[in-house]
C-alpha positions as MATLAB code, in Angstrom:
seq = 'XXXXXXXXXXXXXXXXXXXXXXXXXXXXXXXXXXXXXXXXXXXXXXXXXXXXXXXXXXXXXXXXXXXXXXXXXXXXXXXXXXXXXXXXXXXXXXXXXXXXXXXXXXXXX';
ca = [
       0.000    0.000    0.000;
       1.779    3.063   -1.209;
       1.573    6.193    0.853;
       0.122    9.364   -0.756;
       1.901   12.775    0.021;
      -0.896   15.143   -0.697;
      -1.848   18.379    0.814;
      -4.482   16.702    2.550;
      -1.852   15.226    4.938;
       0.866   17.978    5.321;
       1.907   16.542    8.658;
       3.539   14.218    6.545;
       6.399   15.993    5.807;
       6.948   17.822    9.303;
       9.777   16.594   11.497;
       8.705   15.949   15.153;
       9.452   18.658   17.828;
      11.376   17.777   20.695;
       8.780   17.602   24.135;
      10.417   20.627   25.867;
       9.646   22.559   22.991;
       6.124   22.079   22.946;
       5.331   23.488   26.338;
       7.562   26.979   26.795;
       8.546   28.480   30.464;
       6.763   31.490   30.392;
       9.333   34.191   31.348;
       8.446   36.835   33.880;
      10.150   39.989   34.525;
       8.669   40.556   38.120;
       9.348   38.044   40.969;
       6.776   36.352   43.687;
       6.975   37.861   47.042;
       5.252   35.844   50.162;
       2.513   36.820   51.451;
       2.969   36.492   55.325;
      -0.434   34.884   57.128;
      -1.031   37.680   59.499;
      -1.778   40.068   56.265;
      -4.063   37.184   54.747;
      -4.639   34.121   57.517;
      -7.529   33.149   54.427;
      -5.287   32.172   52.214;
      -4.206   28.522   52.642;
      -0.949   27.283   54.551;
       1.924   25.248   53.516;
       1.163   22.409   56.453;
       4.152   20.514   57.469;
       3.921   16.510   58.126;
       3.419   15.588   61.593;
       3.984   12.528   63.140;
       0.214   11.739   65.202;
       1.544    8.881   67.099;
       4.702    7.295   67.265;
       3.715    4.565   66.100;
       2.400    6.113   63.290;
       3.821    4.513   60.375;
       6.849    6.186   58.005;
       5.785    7.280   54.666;
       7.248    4.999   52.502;
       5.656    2.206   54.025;
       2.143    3.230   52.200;
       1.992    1.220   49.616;
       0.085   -1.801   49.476;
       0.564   -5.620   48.383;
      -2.541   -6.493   46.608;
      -3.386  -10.101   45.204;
      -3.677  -12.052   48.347;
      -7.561  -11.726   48.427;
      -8.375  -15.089   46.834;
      -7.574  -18.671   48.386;
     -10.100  -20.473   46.190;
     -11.719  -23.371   48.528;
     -14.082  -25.954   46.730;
     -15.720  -26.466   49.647;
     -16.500  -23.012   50.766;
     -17.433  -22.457   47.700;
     -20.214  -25.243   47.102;
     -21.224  -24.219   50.453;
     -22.354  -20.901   49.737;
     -22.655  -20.760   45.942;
     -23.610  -24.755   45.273;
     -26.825  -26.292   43.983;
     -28.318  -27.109   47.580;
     -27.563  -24.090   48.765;
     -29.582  -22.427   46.165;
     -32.606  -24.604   46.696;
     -32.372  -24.157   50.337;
     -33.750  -20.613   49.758;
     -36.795  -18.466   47.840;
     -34.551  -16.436   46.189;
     -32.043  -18.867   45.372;
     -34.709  -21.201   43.378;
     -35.902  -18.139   41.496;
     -32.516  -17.679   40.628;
     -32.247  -21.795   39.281;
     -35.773  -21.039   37.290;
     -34.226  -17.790   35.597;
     -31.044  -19.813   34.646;
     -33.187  -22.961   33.874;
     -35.698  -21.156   31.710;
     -32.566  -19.383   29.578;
     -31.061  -22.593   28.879;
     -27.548  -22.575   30.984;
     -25.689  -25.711   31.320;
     -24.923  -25.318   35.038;
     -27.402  -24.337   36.943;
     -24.931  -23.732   39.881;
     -21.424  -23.827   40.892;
];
């Protein structure tokens, strides 16, 4: 499939721009200066971190380990999911009429 260089596509022949020079600092030729809290206390605050406890943990130590959740167990899940334990309630043989009536091959776990 040959490419067509038309001047429908005129991006075809531009070279890409480097990142930084996509998004220019602006420039400024006045500085910031602080505005002390007494002249506006409703402004907000840098806060600093405090420690609450301490025991409180350190702040690397926020991140989580996820994936331990599931320890599949056949038994359990029979138990609570299986075909007796559907008939055992109202709502559980509605649920084995709806799945009968659509045609499903297992009725229940």
């Amino acid at each position: 499939m040959a490419l067509l260089r038309s001047a429908a596509t005129p991006w075809l022949h531009r070279t890409v721009a480097p990142i930084a020079s996509l998004f220019p600092v602006p420039r400024a030729s006045w500085t910031l200066t602080p505005v002390s809290s007494a002249i506006s206390p409703f402004l907000p605050q840098p806060r600093l971190p405090v420690a609450s406890s301490p025991f409180a943990a350190p702040s690397f130590a926020r991140s989580t380990c996820y994936g331990t959740e599931y320890h599949p167990s056949t038994l359990k899940r029979k138990r609570k999911f299986g075909f007796l334990s559907r008939l055992k309630t109202r709502n559980g043989r509605k649920l084995l009429l709806r799945r009968m009536l659509r045609g499903r091959k297992d009725l229940a776990k």
